[in-house]
Amino acid sequence: MTTVQALKALSGVTTITGTPEEVRDGLGHLGAKGTQVIAVTLDQVSSPAVKVLAHTFESIAPLVGAIMARREKAALQSIIEALVPQVPLPQHMLAEARMTAEARRAVLEEGEWLTAAQVAEVAGFSATNPSAQPNKWKKDGQIFAIRHQGIDYFPGYGLDPSTGYRPARPLGEVLKIFGQAKDGWGAAYWFASDNSYLGGERPQDLLLREPDRVIAAARDEMEGALHG
């Protein structure tokens, strides 16, 4: 077998190249029971190219086994997960989720909520980058926004028509009082809720008409939370 090339890989793969007669002779020397053979015939290919291809097969062979094992493991895991029943959420979590959804729906339905582009439009800002100024106001604590379906919405009641629909000064005062205690939705809930300190009226309805009362109610809210 002078022209037959037999190259051994770590995975036990043997590549044999040569003419059909030479390969047949090389296979006769293997002799091991259970050995599997893959035959590839190549026409008009040079001997060096055949050797490179054989070496490539030899290098790839160990990876095939690893990939198959990984896929089998993933398939087994999928079967196990499919057979294991879903873990139901605790009732208190379901109830809390329903309450939160209802509260958010009420807030969205009962207030005027504007996108950054709409705020920029009513305030007369450039349409080239409409979200720039509203987002700057939010960053500076002059106004807040609620996040709904990936979009920020700003409260229309927080814009003062007398100043060209800029954030109302009392709103910034209230947000400063709340600090980190309330996020956007928390502030929205408070403004939309009947407030006993305000005689049962909603802060959002009095923000521009009686700002001092709303600021005082915000202070009362935080004092109650501290001494809760």
PDB file of N, CA, C and O in Angstrom, residues 153-194:
ATOM      1  N   TYR A 153     -45.262  58.289  28.046  1.00  0.00           N
ATOM      2  CA  TYR A 153     -46.394  59.209  27.956  1.00  0.00           C
ATOM      3  C   TYR A 153     -46.298  60.231  29.084  1.00  0.00           C
ATOM      4  O   TYR A 153     -46.080  59.868  30.241  1.00  0.00           O
ATOM      5  N   PHE A 154     -46.477  61.508  28.732  1.00  0.00           N
ATOM      6  CA  PHE A 154     -46.371  62.601  29.683  1.00  0.00           C
ATOM      7  C   PHE A 154     -47.768  63.114  30.030  1.00  0.00           C
ATOM      8  O   PHE A 154     -48.656  63.141  29.159  1.00  0.00           O
ATOM      9  N   PRO A 155     -47.981  63.530  31.285  1.00  0.00           N
ATOM     10  CA  PRO A 155     -49.317  63.987  31.693  1.00  0.00           C
ATOM     11  C   PRO A 155     -49.643  65.360  31.117  1.00  0.00           C
ATOM     12  O   PRO A 155     -48.906  66.326  31.326  1.00  0.00           O
ATOM     13  N   GLY A 156     -50.751  65.434  30.393  1.00  0.00           N
ATOM     14  CA  GLY A 156     -51.172  66.720  29.853  1.00  0.00           C
ATOM     15  C   GLY A 156     -51.502  67.721  30.931  1.00  0.00           C
ATOM     16  O   GLY A 156     -51.282  68.927  30.765  1.00  0.00           O
ATOM     17  N   TYR A 157     -52.009  67.217  32.096  1.00  0.00           N
ATOM     18  CA  TYR A 157     -52.350  68.133  33.183  1.00  0.00           C
ATOM     19  C   TYR A 157     -51.112  68.743  33.832  1.00  0.00           C
ATOM     20  O   TYR A 157     -51.213  69.681  34.615  1.00  0.00           O
ATOM     21  N   GLY A 158     -49.932  68.192  33.497  1.00  0.00           N
ATOM     22  CA  GLY A 158     -48.692  68.732  34.049  1.00  0.00           C
ATOM     23  C   GLY A 158     -48.087  69.842  33.211  1.00  0.00           C
ATOM     24  O   GLY A 158     -47.040  70.385  33.571  1.00  0.00           O
ATOM     25  N   LEU A 159     -48.747  70.195  32.097  1.00  0.00           N
ATOM     26  CA  LEU A 159     -48.262  71.273  31.227  1.00  0.00           C
ATOM     27  C   LEU A 159     -49.108  72.523  31.455  1.00  0.00           C
ATOM     28  O   LEU A 159     -50.340  72.449  31.495  1.00  0.00           O
ATOM     29  N   ASP A 160     -48.442  73.638  31.577  1.00  0.00           N
ATOM     30  CA  ASP A 160     -49.127  74.900  31.885  1.00  0.00           C
ATOM     31  C   ASP A 160     -49.350  75.706  30.603  1.00  0.00           C
ATOM     32  O   ASP A 160     -48.385  76.176  29.992  1.00  0.00           O
ATOM     33  N   PRO A 161     -50.611  75.904  30.183  1.00  0.00           N
ATOM     34  CA  PRO A 161     -50.875  76.679  28.962  1.00  0.00           C
ATOM     35  C   PRO A 161     -50.376  78.117  29.041  1.00  0.00           C
ATOM     36  O   PRO A 161     -50.007  78.707  28.023  1.00  0.00           O
ATOM     37  N   SER A 162     -50.371  78.678  30.257  1.00  0.00           N
ATOM     38  CA  SER A 162     -49.959  80.076  30.403  1.00  0.00           C
ATOM     39  C   SER A 162     -48.477  80.291  30.145  1.00  0.00           C
ATOM     40  O   SER A 162     -48.036  81.425  29.943  1.00  0.00           O
ATOM     41  N   THR A 163     -47.698  79.231  30.149  1.00  0.00           N
ATOM     42  CA  THR A 163     -46.257  79.348  29.890  1.00  0.00           C
ATOM     43  C   THR A 163     -45.868  78.649  28.587  1.00  0.00           C
ATOM     44  O   THR A 163     -44.716  78.233  28.417  1.00  0.00           O
ATOM     45  N   GLY A 164     -46.843  78.498  27.680  1.00  0.00           N
ATOM     46  CA  GLY A 164     -46.544  77.839  26.415  1.00  0.00           C
ATOM     47  C   GLY A 164     -46.423  76.340  26.540  1.00  0.00           C
ATOM     48  O   GLY A 164     -45.660  75.718  25.806  1.00  0.00           O
ATOM     49  N   TYR A 165     -47.192  75.768  27.456  1.00  0.00           N
ATOM     50  CA  TYR A 165     -47.226  74.321  27.677  1.00  0.00           C
ATOM     51  C   TYR A 165     -45.871  73.768  28.105  1.00  0.00           C
ATOM     52  O   TYR A 165     -45.456  72.692  27.690  1.00  0.00           O
ATOM     53  N   ARG A 166     -45.221  74.529  28.979  1.00  0.00           N
ATOM     54  CA  ARG A 166     -44.039  74.007  29.667  1.00  0.00           C
ATOM     55  C   ARG A 166     -44.514  73.298  30.941  1.00  0.00           C
ATOM     56  O   ARG A 166     -45.648  73.499  31.373  1.00  0.00           O
ATOM     57  N   PRO A 167     -43.660  72.496  31.558  1.00  0.00           N
ATOM     58  CA  PRO A 167     -44.078  71.821  32.797  1.00  0.00           C
ATOM     59  C   PRO A 167     -44.502  72.820  33.865  1.00  0.00           C
ATOM     60  O   PRO A 167     -43.833  73.831  34.091  1.00  0.00           O
ATOM     61  N   ALA A 168     -45.622  72.545  34.507  1.00  0.00           N
ATOM     62  CA  ALA A 168     -46.115  73.416  35.568  1.00  0.00           C
ATOM     63  C   ALA A 168     -45.134  73.393  36.736  1.00  0.00           C
ATOM     64  O   ALA A 168     -44.683  72.324  37.158  1.00  0.00           O
ATOM     65  N   ARG A 169     -44.818  74.565  37.257  1.00  0.00           N
ATOM     66  CA  ARG A 169     -43.869  74.649  38.364  1.00  0.00           C
ATOM     67  C   ARG A 169     -44.282  73.784  39.549  1.00  0.00           C
ATOM     68  O   ARG A 169     -43.445  73.091  40.153  1.00  0.00           O
ATOM     69  N   PRO A 170     -45.583  73.772  39.943  1.00  0.00           N
ATOM     70  CA  PRO A 170     -45.969  72.939  41.093  1.00  0.00           C
ATOM     71  C   PRO A 170     -45.701  71.455  40.877  1.00  0.00           C
ATOM     72  O   PRO A 170     -45.445  70.729  41.842  1.00  0.00           O
ATOM     73  N   LEU A 171     -45.755  71.009  39.639  1.00  0.00           N
ATOM     74  CA  LEU A 171     -45.486  69.597  39.379  1.00  0.00           C
ATOM     75  C   LEU A 171     -44.056  69.244  39.761  1.00  0.00           C
ATOM     76  O   LEU A 171     -43.803  68.216  40.395  1.00  0.00           O
ATOM     77  N   GLY A 172     -43.120  70.101  39.399  1.00  0.00           N
ATOM     78  CA  GLY A 172     -41.733  69.864  39.782  1.00  0.00           C
ATOM     79  C   GLY A 172     -41.552  69.850  41.288  1.00  0.00           C
ATOM     80  O   GLY A 172     -40.766  69.055  41.820  1.00  0.00           O
ATOM     81  N   GLU A 173     -42.303  70.712  41.988  1.00  0.00           N
ATOM     82  CA  GLU A 173     -42.229  70.753  43.453  1.00  0.00           C
ATOM     83  C   GLU A 173     -42.724  69.436  44.046  1.00  0.00           C
ATOM     84  O   GLU A 173     -42.127  68.887  44.978  1.00  0.00           O
ATOM     85  N   VAL A 174     -43.832  68.927  43.505  1.00  0.00           N
ATOM     86  CA  VAL A 174     -44.380  67.663  44.001  1.00  0.00           C
ATOM     87  C   VAL A 174     -43.406  66.513  43.745  1.00  0.00           C
ATOM     88  O   VAL A 174     -43.164  65.679  44.630  1.00  0.00           O
ATOM     89  N   LEU A 175     -42.836  66.463  42.555  1.00  0.00           N
ATOM     90  CA  LEU A 175     -41.888  65.392  42.235  1.00  0.00           C
ATOM     91  C   LEU A 175     -40.649  65.458  43.109  1.00  0.00           C
ATOM     92  O   LEU A 175     -40.080  64.421  43.486  1.00  0.00           O
ATOM     93  N   LYS A 176     -40.251  66.669  43.456  1.00  0.00           N
ATOM     94  CA  LYS A 176     -39.103  66.827  44.357  1.00  0.00           C
ATOM     95  C   LYS A 176     -39.436  66.277  45.734  1.00  0.00           C
ATOM     96  O   LYS A 176     -38.595  65.654  46.398  1.00  0.00           O
ATOM     97  N   ILE A 177     -40.667  66.504  46.179  1.00  0.00           N
ATOM     98  CA  ILE A 177     -41.091  65.982  47.483  1.00  0.00           C
ATOM     99  C   ILE A 177     -41.122  64.451  47.465  1.00  0.00           C
ATOM    100  O   ILE A 177     -40.685  63.796  48.408  1.00  0.00           O
ATOM    101  N   PHE A 178     -41.615  63.881  46.363  1.00  0.00           N
ATOM    102  CA  PHE A 178     -41.683  62.424  46.269  1.00  0.00           C
ATOM    103  C   PHE A 178     -40.291  61.801  46.175  1.00  0.00           C
ATOM    104  O   PHE A 178     -40.061  60.707  46.689  1.00  0.00           O
ATOM    105  N   GLY A 179     -39.367  62.473  45.528  1.00  0.00           N
ATOM    106  CA  GLY A 179     -38.016  61.925  45.379  1.00  0.00           C
ATOM    107  C   GLY A 179     -38.037  60.572  44.691  1.00  0.00           C
ATOM    108  O   GLY A 179     -38.685  60.392  43.661  1.00  0.00           O
ATOM    109  N   GLN A 180     -37.356  59.608  45.294  1.00  0.00           N
ATOM    110  CA  GLN A 180     -37.289  58.265  44.737  1.00  0.00           C
ATOM    111  C   GLN A 180     -38.407  57.360  45.248  1.00  0.00           C
ATOM    112  O   GLN A 180     -38.474  56.182  44.876  1.00  0.00           O
ATOM    113  N   ALA A 181     -39.291  57.925  46.072  1.00  0.00           N
ATOM    114  CA  ALA A 181     -40.346  57.109  46.674  1.00  0.00           C
ATOM    115  C   ALA A 181     -41.396  56.668  45.662  1.00  0.00           C
ATOM    116  O   ALA A 181     -42.053  55.647  45.847  1.00  0.00           O
ATOM    117  N   LYS A 182     -41.585  57.449  44.614  1.00  0.00           N
ATOM    118  CA  LYS A 182     -42.584  57.101  43.608  1.00  0.00           C
ATOM    119  C   LYS A 182     -41.954  57.190  42.213  1.00  0.00           C
ATOM    120  O   LYS A 182     -41.341  58.202  41.874  1.00  0.00           O
ATOM    121  N   ASP A 183     -42.157  56.131  41.437  1.00  0.00           N
ATOM    122  CA  ASP A 183     -41.734  56.195  40.043  1.00  0.00           C
ATOM    123  C   ASP A 183     -42.832  56.846  39.219  1.00  0.00           C
ATOM    124  O   ASP A 183     -43.786  57.416  39.771  1.00  0.00           O
ATOM    125  N   GLY A 184     -42.731  56.781  37.894  1.00  0.00           N
ATOM    126  CA  GLY A 184     -43.718  57.433  37.052  1.00  0.00           C
ATOM    127  C   GLY A 184     -45.129  56.942  37.306  1.00  0.00           C
ATOM    128  O   GLY A 184     -46.063  57.742  37.467  1.00  0.00           O
ATOM    129  N   TRP A 185     -45.304  55.626  37.364  1.00  0.00           N
ATOM    130  CA  TRP A 185     -46.635  55.087  37.615  1.00  0.00           C
ATOM    131  C   TRP A 185     -47.117  55.436  39.019  1.00  0.00           C
ATOM    132  O   TRP A 185     -48.297  55.726  39.226  1.00  0.00           O
ATOM    133  N   GLY A 186     -46.204  55.430  39.993  1.00  0.00           N
ATOM    134  CA  GLY A 186     -46.588  55.792  41.357  1.00  0.00           C
ATOM    135  C   GLY A 186     -47.103  57.215  41.432  1.00  0.00           C
ATOM    136  O   GLY A 186     -48.112  57.500  42.098  1.00  0.00           O
ATOM    137  N   ALA A 187     -46.411  58.126  40.744  1.00  0.00           N
ATOM    138  CA  ALA A 187     -46.863  59.521  40.710  1.00  0.00           C
ATOM    139  C   ALA A 187     -48.202  59.625  39.987  1.00  0.00           C
ATOM    140  O   ALA A 187     -49.098  60.371  40.415  1.00  0.00           O
ATOM    141  N   ALA A 188     -48.364  58.869  38.907  1.00  0.00           N
ATOM    142  CA  ALA A 188     -49.618  58.906  38.151  1.00  0.00           C
ATOM    143  C   ALA A 188     -50.782  58.422  38.997  1.00  0.00           C
ATOM    144  O   ALA A 188     -51.878  59.013  38.960  1.00  0.00           O
ATOM    145  N   TYR A 189     -50.570  57.340  39.782  1.00  0.00           N
ATOM    146  CA  TYR A 189     -51.632  56.854  40.664  1.00  0.00           C
ATOM    147  C   TYR A 189     -52.044  57.938  41.656  1.00  0.00           C
ATOM    148  O   TYR A 189     -53.228  58.162  41.898  1.00  0.00           O
ATOM    149  N   TRP A 190     -51.056  58.604  42.235  1.00  0.00           N
ATOM    150  CA  TRP A 190     -51.340  59.608  43.255  1.00  0.00           C
ATOM    151  C   TRP A 190     -52.116  60.776  42.661  1.00  0.00           C
ATOM    152  O   TRP A 190     -53.112  61.222  43.230  1.00  0.00           O
ATOM    153  N   PHE A 191     -51.697  61.271  41.541  1.00  0.00           N
ATOM    154  CA  PHE A 191     -52.372  62.412  40.923  1.00  0.00           C
ATOM    155  C   PHE A 191     -53.798  62.057  40.488  1.00  0.00           C
ATOM    156  O   PHE A 191     -54.678  62.920  40.484  1.00  0.00           O
ATOM    157  N   ALA A 192     -54.047  60.797  40.146  1.00  0.00           N
ATOM    158  CA  ALA A 192     -55.354  60.399  39.626  1.00  0.00           C
ATOM    159  C   ALA A 192     -56.313  59.921  40.710  1.00  0.00           C
ATOM    160  O   ALA A 192     -57.479  59.656  40.419  1.00  0.00           O
ATOM    161  N   SER A 193     -55.841  59.811  41.946  1.00  0.00           N
ATOM    162  CA  SER A 193     -56.670  59.261  43.024  1.00  0.00           C
ATOM    163  C   SER A 193     -57.352  60.364  43.826  1.00  0.00           C
ATOM    164  O   SER A 193     -56.794  61.460  44.007  1.00  0.00           O
ATOM    165  N   ASP A 194     -58.549  60.056  44.302  1.00  0.00           N
ATOM    166  CA  ASP A 194     -59.230  60.978  45.215  1.00  0.00           C
ATOM    167  C   ASP A 194     -58.381  61.128  46.468  1.00  0.00           C
ATOM    168  O   ASP A 194     -57.909  60.133  47.037  1.00  0.00           O
TER     169      ASP A 194
END
